[in-house]
Amino acid sequence: MPAKSRFTRLDAFTKTVEDARIRTTSGGIVTITSLLIVLYLVWGEWSDYRRVVVHPELIVDKGRGERMEIHLNISFPRIPCELLTLDVMDVSGEQQTGVKHGIQKVQLASAIEGGRPIDVRALDLHADTPADHLGPDYCGECYGPPAPVTASKPGCCQTCEEVREAYAAVSWAFGKGEGVSQCEREHYSEKLQAQRDQGCRIEGGFRVNKVIGNFHIAPGRSFSNGMMHVHDLNNYLDPSQGSHTFSHTIHHLRFGPQLPDDLTKRVGGKKMGWTNHHLNPLDSTEQSTDDAAFNYMYFLKVVSTSYYPLGWSSKGSSSDQGDSSDLVSIGQHGLGSDGSLETHQYSVTSHKRSLQGGSDSNEGHKERLHAVGGIPGVFFSYDISPMKVINREERTKSFTGFLTGVCAVVGGTLTVAAAIDRGVYEGATRMKKLHQR
């Protein structure tokens, strides 16, 4: 049997001779319309293939020994920078008292003057005052406690700041430095008095262990008294220093790096709702009080959140910095060179109370009673969720899915068009026969 005729019976696409074909005007219109529809649907398939969506996943966080960054920007319009102290502590026993590294205090004019920032250089409370006239062998007295380990001259307190550190090390209150020659030479009391009506903005970031902990901003130097963490409140509660309160505005508070603007535009739309405000619900929070002995507490539940861009692979990724996180500068932790992002979301509940006790009868809750005592300030207690959210960029369909869709569009459209054309042709033919009769 010839090779040509061997597959003749298997031909599923039977042909018609050219003379048996009839071209009609309606057929041409249907053809043009079907081609336009095919082009439109194929373009839709291409757009759908090119579209990138963020697919959220929820897994158990298996990270161990990790650290995270906390970035804050908080203004206190009625308390000067000299009286504010930032402390950090966690359940592992690690404490950071008087945090300064990565933190900047910006002195603000009084609320009456608009609360504008003031040149910090002109208002440095602990400006170095040379004591050359006292001789090179001068060794300042520490007035009771031993000299701090950070003293510029071992065994001596050369400045007012070193005397204050020595007092804090033995849990002694310091006050305004009356009778301390170093403080009198540096005019510490006068400068403190000049700042009494000022405000302060604390901004910057610091790194903590990724365990349950808290950080707080409270007045006076902090020290440990037995098993208690206390603050020197003498200057804060001194009436001669002005009426200080912990009214504050939280401009920004976040755990981990900030979302880039281009990422926010891509995944922070109406459908996704993943924006910096969604991550940081305390942003732009304001609290006001006229009571100096007042305490604000924020309880936060922190959830680890990762963002992996399209094509991201765990092999060779630099986003997992592990134990080398301390080698990364503040603000760069969690930012991968491959575009990945390791950050955190949090939810928050808040509570406030007067340290003098009493009830919330003014707010309509007589049954709600508060304990007496405590430290005035703003406290943030955070807990770490065992779950982790992964936001992964993915295409809505694969390339084979795109080809399958194109074939379905072309085949389906042409099939429907052929059926319509056949119906129109049969209808027109029958109408002609009826008119001929």
Short mmCIF file of C-alpha atoms in Angstrom, two decimals:
data_model
loop_
_atom_site.label_atom_id
_atom_site.label_comp_id
_atom_site.label_asym_id
_atom_site.label_seq_id
_atom_site.Cartn_x
_atom_site.Cartn_y
_atom_site.Cartn_z
CA MET A 1 0.00 0.00 0.00
CA PRO A 2 1.41 3.45 -0.87
CA ALA A 3 2.67 5.47 2.10
CA LYS A 4 0.38 8.34 1.20
CA SER A 5 -2.84 6.41 1.63
CA ARG A 6 -1.76 4.64 4.79
CA PHE A 7 -3.06 7.46 7.05
CA THR A 8 -6.00 8.51 4.88
CA ARG A 9 -8.57 6.86 7.11
CA LEU A 10 -7.12 8.56 10.18
CA ASP A 11 -7.62 12.13 8.82
CA ALA A 12 -9.96 13.92 11.24
CA PHE A 13 -9.82 17.14 9.21
CA THR A 14 -11.73 16.38 6.02
CA LYS A 15 -11.37 18.93 3.26
CA THR A 16 -13.79 20.40 0.82
CA VAL A 17 -12.96 21.29 -2.73
CA GLU A 18 -12.63 24.97 -3.51
CA ASP A 19 -15.58 24.90 -5.91
CA ALA A 20 -17.90 23.72 -3.13
CA ARG A 21 -17.14 26.70 -0.89
CA ILE A 22 -19.49 29.69 -0.75
CA ARG A 23 -18.34 33.05 0.58
CA THR A 24 -21.00 35.40 1.96
CA THR A 25 -21.11 38.94 3.32
CA SER A 26 -22.37 37.72 6.69
CA GLY A 27 -19.48 35.25 6.82
CA GLY A 28 -16.99 38.07 6.34
CA ILE A 29 -18.56 40.12 9.12
CA VAL A 30 -18.53 37.15 11.49
CA THR A 31 -14.88 36.45 10.59
CA ILE A 32 -13.74 40.01 11.28
CA THR A 33 -15.72 40.10 14.53
CA SER A 34 -14.30 36.77 15.69
CA LEU A 35 -10.74 37.91 14.93
CA LEU A 36 -11.24 41.04 17.00
CA ILE A 37 -12.64 38.98 19.86
CA VAL A 38 -9.69 36.55 19.62
CA LEU A 39 -7.20 39.43 19.79
CA TYR A 40 -8.97 40.96 22.79
CA LEU A 41 -9.13 37.66 24.68
CA VAL A 42 -5.52 36.75 23.87
CA TRP A 43 -4.43 40.17 25.18
CA GLY A 44 -6.38 39.44 28.35
CA GLU A 45 -4.63 36.08 28.70
CA TRP A 46 -1.24 37.78 28.24
CA SER A 47 -2.06 40.44 30.85
CA ASP A 48 -3.21 37.74 33.24
CA TYR A 49 0.00 35.81 32.66
CA ARG A 50 2.15 38.91 33.31
CA ARG A 51 0.20 39.88 36.45
CA VAL A 52 2.00 39.31 39.75
CA VAL A 53 0.03 38.74 42.92
CA VAL A 54 1.14 38.37 46.54
CA HIS A 55 0.19 35.01 47.96
CA PRO A 56 0.08 34.96 51.78
CA GLU A 57 1.09 31.87 53.74
CA LEU A 58 0.94 31.15 57.46
CA ILE A 59 3.60 28.88 58.93
CA VAL A 60 5.19 28.16 62.30
CA ASP A 61 8.14 30.45 62.96
CA LYS A 62 11.13 28.15 63.41
CA GLY A 63 13.73 30.87 63.86
CA ARG A 64 16.09 30.55 66.83
CA GLY A 65 18.41 33.06 68.45
CA GLU A 66 17.19 35.86 66.21
CA ARG A 67 17.23 39.58 66.91
CA MET A 68 14.96 42.31 65.66
CA GLU A 69 15.06 46.07 65.36
CA ILE A 70 12.65 48.53 66.91
CA HIS A 71 12.38 51.97 65.32
CA LEU A 72 10.51 54.78 67.03
CA ASN A 73 9.79 58.47 66.68
CA ILE A 74 7.91 59.86 69.70
CA SER A 75 7.45 63.47 70.82
CA PHE A 76 6.97 64.58 74.42
CA PRO A 77 5.95 68.26 74.37
CA ARG A 78 5.99 68.75 78.14
CA ILE A 79 9.17 67.12 79.36
CA PRO A 80 12.79 68.01 78.47
CA CYS A 81 15.26 65.55 76.97
CA GLU A 82 17.48 65.60 80.03
CA LEU A 83 14.78 63.91 82.11
CA LEU A 84 13.95 61.15 79.61
CA THR A 85 15.55 57.72 79.73
CA LEU A 86 14.98 54.79 77.35
CA ASP A 87 15.40 51.33 78.89
CA VAL A 88 15.00 47.90 77.32
CA MET A 89 14.68 44.52 79.04
CA ASP A 90 13.45 41.04 78.16
CA VAL A 91 12.72 37.66 79.73
CA SER A 92 16.20 36.35 78.90
CA GLY A 93 17.60 38.72 81.52
CA GLU A 94 19.23 41.15 79.09
CA GLN A 95 18.86 44.81 80.06
CA GLN A 96 19.80 47.94 78.18
CA THR A 97 19.58 50.99 80.43
CA GLY A 98 19.85 54.54 79.18
CA VAL A 99 19.99 53.45 75.53
CA LYS A 100 21.96 55.97 73.48
CA HIS A 101 23.43 54.05 70.55
CA GLY A 102 21.22 54.56 67.53
CA ILE A 103 18.94 56.94 69.46
CA GLN A 104 18.80 60.69 69.00
CA LYS A 105 17.11 63.16 71.32
CA VAL A 106 15.86 66.30 69.59
CA GLN A 107 15.07 69.15 71.95
CA LEU A 108 11.83 70.96 71.18
CA ALA A 109 10.70 74.46 72.05
CA SER A 110 7.79 74.78 74.46
CA ALA A 111 4.27 74.17 73.21
CA ILE A 112 3.58 77.92 73.50
CA GLU A 113 6.42 78.56 71.04
CA GLY A 114 5.12 75.96 68.60
CA GLY A 115 7.21 72.96 69.66
CA ARG A 116 9.76 73.49 66.88
CA PRO A 117 13.11 71.63 66.98
CA ILE A 118 15.97 73.52 68.61
CA ASP A 119 19.62 73.40 67.60
CA VAL A 120 20.98 70.57 69.72
CA ARG A 121 24.55 71.84 69.59
CA ALA A 122 23.58 75.07 71.35
CA LEU A 123 21.80 73.18 74.12
CA ASP A 124 24.14 70.34 74.98
CA LEU A 125 23.54 69.86 78.68
CA HIS A 126 26.73 67.87 79.17
CA ALA A 127 29.10 69.97 77.10
CA ASP A 128 32.66 69.17 77.93
CA THR A 129 34.04 71.86 80.20
CA PRO A 130 37.83 71.74 80.25
CA ALA A 131 39.36 71.58 83.71
CA ASP A 132 42.88 72.44 82.65
CA HIS A 133 43.07 75.20 85.22
CA LEU A 134 42.74 72.53 87.90
CA GLY A 135 45.97 70.90 86.82
CA PRO A 136 46.82 67.71 84.91
CA ASP A 137 46.83 65.70 88.14
CA TYR A 138 43.29 66.70 89.00
CA CYS A 139 41.10 63.78 90.10
CA GLY A 140 37.48 64.67 90.69
CA GLU A 141 35.67 63.33 93.72
CA CYS A 142 32.74 60.98 93.18
CA TYR A 143 31.07 62.03 96.45
CA GLY A 144 30.60 58.62 98.00
CA PRO A 145 30.25 55.91 95.37
CA PRO A 146 33.17 54.40 93.46
CA ALA A 147 34.08 55.85 90.08
CA PRO A 148 32.22 54.34 87.10
CA VAL A 149 34.07 51.90 84.85
CA THR A 150 33.53 54.28 81.93
CA ALA A 151 35.35 57.17 83.66
CA SER A 152 37.83 59.04 81.47
CA LYS A 153 40.39 58.81 84.28
CA PRO A 154 40.33 55.58 86.31
CA GLY A 155 39.18 56.09 89.88
CA CYS A 156 38.06 59.69 89.26
CA CYS A 157 34.88 61.55 88.32
CA GLN A 158 36.06 64.33 86.04
CA THR A 159 32.64 65.55 84.87
CA CYS A 160 29.12 65.93 86.21
CA GLU A 161 27.98 63.12 83.94
CA GLU A 162 30.50 60.72 85.49
CA VAL A 163 29.29 61.63 88.97
CA ARG A 164 25.72 60.90 87.88
CA GLU A 165 26.82 57.54 86.47
CA ALA A 166 28.55 56.72 89.75
CA TYR A 167 25.38 57.53 91.70
CA ALA A 168 23.22 55.44 89.36
CA ALA A 169 25.61 52.48 89.71
CA VAL A 170 24.92 52.32 93.48
CA SER A 171 21.20 53.17 93.13
CA TRP A 172 21.47 56.63 94.68
CA ALA A 173 19.29 59.57 93.72
CA PHE A 174 21.26 62.48 92.29
CA GLY A 175 18.98 65.52 92.07
CA LYS A 176 20.29 68.73 90.53
CA GLY A 177 23.90 68.27 91.62
CA GLU A 178 23.98 70.73 94.50
CA GLY A 179 27.35 70.67 96.20
CA VAL A 180 29.00 68.73 93.38
CA SER A 181 31.90 70.81 92.09
CA GLN A 182 31.87 69.24 88.63
CA CYS A 183 28.17 70.06 88.16
CA GLU A 184 28.63 73.58 89.51
CA ARG A 185 31.53 74.13 87.14
CA GLU A 186 29.39 72.93 84.19
CA HIS A 187 26.35 74.92 85.39
CA TYR A 188 24.29 71.74 85.30
CA SER A 189 21.52 73.08 87.53
CA GLU A 190 21.21 76.32 85.53
CA LYS A 191 21.00 74.47 82.22
CA LEU A 192 18.46 72.07 83.65
CA GLN A 193 16.38 75.01 84.81
CA ALA A 194 16.62 76.63 81.36
CA GLN A 195 15.17 73.49 79.74
CA ARG A 196 12.26 73.01 82.11
CA ASP A 197 9.63 74.27 79.63
CA GLN A 198 11.04 72.42 76.64
CA GLY A 199 9.86 69.24 74.99
CA CYS A 200 11.74 66.35 73.47
CA ARG A 201 11.51 64.04 70.49
CA ILE A 202 13.13 60.62 70.73
CA GLU A 203 13.89 59.01 67.38
CA GLY A 204 16.07 56.23 66.06
CA GLY A 205 16.34 52.48 66.41
CA PHE A 206 17.81 49.78 68.63
CA ARG A 207 18.19 46.02 68.46
CA VAL A 208 16.64 43.49 70.88
CA ASN A 209 16.39 39.74 71.28
CA LYS A 210 13.39 38.21 69.56
CA VAL A 211 11.78 37.16 72.84
CA ILE A 212 9.13 38.58 75.16
CA GLY A 213 10.27 41.93 76.52
CA ASN A 214 9.47 45.58 77.01
CA PHE A 215 10.96 48.99 76.50
CA HIS A 216 9.88 52.15 78.22
CA ILE A 217 10.54 55.86 78.30
CA ALA A 218 10.49 57.16 81.85
CA PRO A 219 11.93 60.14 83.78
CA GLY A 220 15.30 60.12 85.48
CA ARG A 221 18.17 57.67 85.44
CA SER A 222 17.25 54.05 86.00
CA PHE A 223 18.91 51.59 88.36
CA SER A 224 18.15 48.31 90.06
CA ASN A 225 17.17 48.28 93.71
CA GLY A 226 17.11 44.67 94.77
CA MET A 227 14.81 42.92 92.30
CA MET A 228 13.10 46.16 91.30
CA HIS A 229 13.76 48.45 88.36
CA VAL A 230 13.36 52.04 89.56
CA HIS A 231 14.00 55.57 88.29
CA ASP A 232 15.29 58.71 89.97
CA LEU A 233 12.16 60.90 89.93
CA ASN A 234 13.51 63.81 92.01
CA ASN A 235 13.94 66.28 89.16
CA TYR A 236 10.77 65.13 87.39
CA LEU A 237 8.53 65.70 90.40
CA ASP A 238 10.33 68.87 91.61
CA PRO A 239 7.79 71.74 91.33
CA SER A 240 10.60 74.22 90.65
CA GLN A 241 11.39 72.35 87.44
CA GLY A 242 7.98 73.06 85.92
CA SER A 243 4.85 71.04 85.32
CA HIS A 244 6.00 67.92 83.45
CA THR A 245 3.62 65.31 82.05
CA PHE A 246 3.89 62.37 79.70
CA SER A 247 1.58 63.67 77.01
CA HIS A 248 3.02 62.25 73.81
CA THR A 249 2.58 61.70 70.11
CA ILE A 250 3.77 58.48 68.50
CA HIS A 251 4.73 59.59 65.03
CA HIS A 252 6.08 56.20 64.13
CA LEU A 253 6.73 52.84 65.77
CA ARG A 254 7.74 49.76 63.83
CA PHE A 255 9.46 46.43 64.31
CA GLY A 256 11.86 45.77 61.47
CA PRO A 257 12.59 47.66 58.24
CA GLN A 258 10.20 50.04 56.54
CA LEU A 259 8.31 48.85 53.48
CA PRO A 260 9.80 50.42 50.32
CA ASP A 261 7.47 52.78 48.47
CA ASP A 262 7.49 50.72 45.28
CA LEU A 263 6.52 47.62 47.27
CA THR A 264 3.71 49.51 48.99
CA LYS A 265 2.34 50.58 45.61
CA ARG A 266 2.44 47.02 44.28
CA VAL A 267 0.97 45.14 47.23
CA GLY A 268 -0.69 47.90 49.23
CA GLY A 269 -3.69 48.46 47.01
CA LYS A 270 -7.33 48.13 47.90
CA LYS A 271 -7.35 44.38 47.35
CA MET A 272 -4.22 43.57 49.33
CA GLY A 273 -4.30 46.24 52.04
CA TRP A 274 -0.66 45.62 52.97
CA THR A 275 0.75 49.05 53.76
CA ASN A 276 2.98 50.56 56.42
CA HIS A 277 -0.08 51.78 58.33
CA HIS A 278 -1.40 48.22 58.24
CA LEU A 279 1.89 47.03 59.73
CA ASN A 280 2.21 49.86 62.28
CA PRO A 281 -1.17 50.64 63.87
CA LEU A 282 0.32 52.98 66.50
CA ASP A 283 1.52 55.52 63.94
CA SER A 284 0.08 59.03 64.55
CA THR A 285 -1.27 58.09 67.99
CA GLU A 286 -1.73 61.02 70.41
CA GLN A 287 -2.24 60.93 74.18
CA SER A 288 -2.67 63.90 76.48
CA THR A 289 -2.79 64.34 80.25
CA ASP A 290 -2.26 67.06 82.87
CA ASP A 291 -1.32 64.57 85.58
CA ALA A 292 2.42 64.22 86.20
CA ALA A 293 1.94 60.83 87.87
CA PHE A 294 0.42 59.09 84.88
CA ASN A 295 1.29 55.84 83.17
CA TYR A 296 0.63 54.74 79.57
CA MET A 297 0.96 51.08 78.64
CA TYR A 298 0.83 49.52 75.19
CA PHE A 299 0.63 45.74 74.83
CA LEU A 300 1.82 44.55 71.44
CA LYS A 301 1.62 41.16 69.74
CA VAL A 302 4.43 40.96 67.18
CA VAL A 303 4.13 38.67 64.16
CA SER A 304 7.12 37.93 61.95
CA THR A 305 6.41 38.84 58.33
CA SER A 306 8.49 38.03 55.26
CA TYR A 307 8.23 39.31 51.72
CA TYR A 308 9.78 37.31 48.90
CA PRO A 309 9.90 38.85 45.41
CA LEU A 310 9.16 37.00 42.18
CA GLY A 311 11.78 34.37 41.46
CA TRP A 312 13.17 34.40 45.01
CA SER A 313 15.00 31.27 46.08
CA SER A 314 16.15 30.30 49.56
CA LYS A 315 19.45 29.12 48.07
CA GLY A 316 21.98 31.92 48.28
CA SER A 317 19.55 34.29 49.95
CA SER A 318 21.15 36.93 52.15
CA SER A 319 17.97 37.88 54.02
CA ASP A 320 18.64 35.32 56.76
CA GLN A 321 21.41 37.06 58.62
CA GLY A 322 21.40 34.82 61.68
CA ASP A 323 24.07 35.48 64.25
CA SER A 324 25.73 38.12 62.04
CA SER A 325 22.83 40.55 62.59
CA ASP A 326 24.90 42.59 65.05
CA LEU A 327 27.40 43.27 62.27
CA VAL A 328 24.71 44.99 60.22
CA SER A 329 24.14 48.68 60.85
CA ILE A 330 20.89 49.87 62.44
CA GLY A 331 18.23 50.17 59.75
CA GLN A 332 19.68 47.52 57.42
CA HIS A 333 18.72 44.42 59.39
CA GLY A 334 16.17 42.32 57.48
CA LEU A 335 16.85 43.83 54.05
CA GLY A 336 18.07 41.18 51.61
CA SER A 337 20.24 42.06 48.63
CA ASP A 338 17.92 39.92 46.49
CA GLY A 339 14.92 42.12 47.26
CA SER A 340 13.55 39.98 50.10
CA LEU A 341 12.34 41.64 53.29
CA GLU A 342 12.16 40.34 56.86
CA THR A 343 10.00 42.59 59.03
CA HIS A 344 7.21 42.36 61.62
CA GLN A 345 3.58 43.30 61.98
CA TYR A 346 1.93 43.91 65.32
CA SER A 347 -1.45 44.36 66.92
CA VAL A 348 -1.88 46.55 69.98
CA THR A 349 -4.10 47.17 72.96
CA SER A 350 -3.52 50.11 75.28
CA HIS A 351 -4.18 51.02 78.87
CA LYS A 352 -3.62 54.17 80.88
CA ARG A 353 -3.97 54.97 84.56
CA SER A 354 -3.13 57.52 87.21
CA LEU A 355 -0.49 56.38 89.67
CA GLN A 356 -2.56 57.91 92.45
CA GLY A 357 -5.15 55.18 91.96
CA GLY A 358 -8.90 55.70 91.84
CA SER A 359 -11.58 54.69 89.36
CA ASP A 360 -12.59 55.60 85.83
CA SER A 361 -15.80 57.30 86.95
CA ASN A 362 -15.03 60.26 84.69
CA GLU A 363 -15.24 57.87 81.73
CA GLY A 364 -18.40 56.22 82.97
CA HIS A 365 -16.73 53.16 84.52
CA LYS A 366 -17.03 53.42 88.30
CA GLU A 367 -16.38 49.70 88.68
CA ARG A 368 -12.91 50.00 87.11
CA LEU A 369 -10.35 50.60 89.88
CA HIS A 370 -6.62 51.30 89.53
CA ALA A 371 -3.79 50.37 91.86
CA VAL A 372 -1.69 53.01 93.56
CA GLY A 373 1.98 53.44 92.71
CA GLY A 374 4.27 52.79 89.80
CA ILE A 375 6.58 54.74 87.51
CA PRO A 376 5.24 57.52 85.29
CA GLY A 377 6.11 57.08 81.65
CA VAL A 378 5.25 55.29 78.42
CA PHE A 379 5.69 51.51 78.47
CA PHE A 380 5.62 49.11 75.51
CA SER A 381 5.33 45.40 76.32
CA TYR A 382 5.73 43.11 73.34
CA ASP A 383 5.07 39.42 72.92
CA ILE A 384 6.30 37.30 69.99
CA SER A 385 3.78 35.22 68.06
CA PRO A 386 4.81 31.62 67.25
CA MET A 387 3.37 32.05 63.74
CA LYS A 388 4.95 33.70 60.75
CA VAL A 389 3.33 35.30 57.70
CA ILE A 390 5.06 34.87 54.34
CA ASN A 391 3.99 37.12 51.48
CA ARG A 392 5.35 35.61 48.28
CA GLU A 393 5.12 37.15 44.82
CA GLU A 394 3.75 34.71 42.25
CA ARG A 395 2.37 34.81 38.72
CA THR A 396 -1.30 33.98 38.41
CA LYS A 397 -0.53 31.28 35.81
CA SER A 398 2.42 29.50 34.24
CA PHE A 399 3.56 29.89 30.62
CA THR A 400 2.00 26.54 29.71
CA GLY A 401 -1.21 27.77 31.27
CA PHE A 402 -0.97 30.87 29.11
CA LEU A 403 -0.54 28.75 25.94
CA THR A 404 -3.45 26.54 26.97
CA GLY A 405 -5.60 29.61 27.48
CA VAL A 406 -4.66 31.01 24.06
CA CYS A 407 -5.53 27.73 22.36
CA ALA A 408 -8.85 27.61 24.21
CA VAL A 409 -9.63 31.21 23.21
CA VAL A 410 -8.80 30.67 19.52
CA GLY A 411 -10.54 27.30 19.24
CA GLY A 412 -13.60 28.29 21.24
CA THR A 413 -14.09 31.62 19.45
CA LEU A 414 -13.72 30.14 15.97
CA THR A 415 -16.07 27.25 16.83
CA VAL A 416 -18.75 29.61 18.09
CA ALA A 417 -18.19 31.91 15.09
CA ALA A 418 -18.58 28.96 12.71
CA ALA A 419 -21.83 27.95 14.38
CA ILE A 420 -23.17 31.52 14.15
CA ASP A 421 -22.12 31.83 10.53
CA ARG A 422 -23.75 28.50 9.72
CA GLY A 423 -26.97 29.55 11.41
CA VAL A 424 -27.06 32.88 9.59
CA TYR A 425 -26.36 31.19 6.24
CA GLU A 426 -29.06 28.51 6.74
CA GLY A 427 -31.57 31.14 7.80
CA ALA A 428 -30.84 33.34 4.79
CA THR A 429 -31.12 30.32 2.44
CA ARG A 430 -34.51 29.30 3.78
CA MET A 431 -35.80 32.86 3.58
CA LYS A 432 -34.84 32.96 -0.12
CA LYS A 433 -36.70 29.71 -0.77
CA LEU A 434 -39.80 31.03 0.94
CA HIS A 435 -39.74 34.22 -1.15
CA GLN A 436 -39.28 32.25 -4.36
CA ARG A 437 -42.46 30.31 -3.70
#
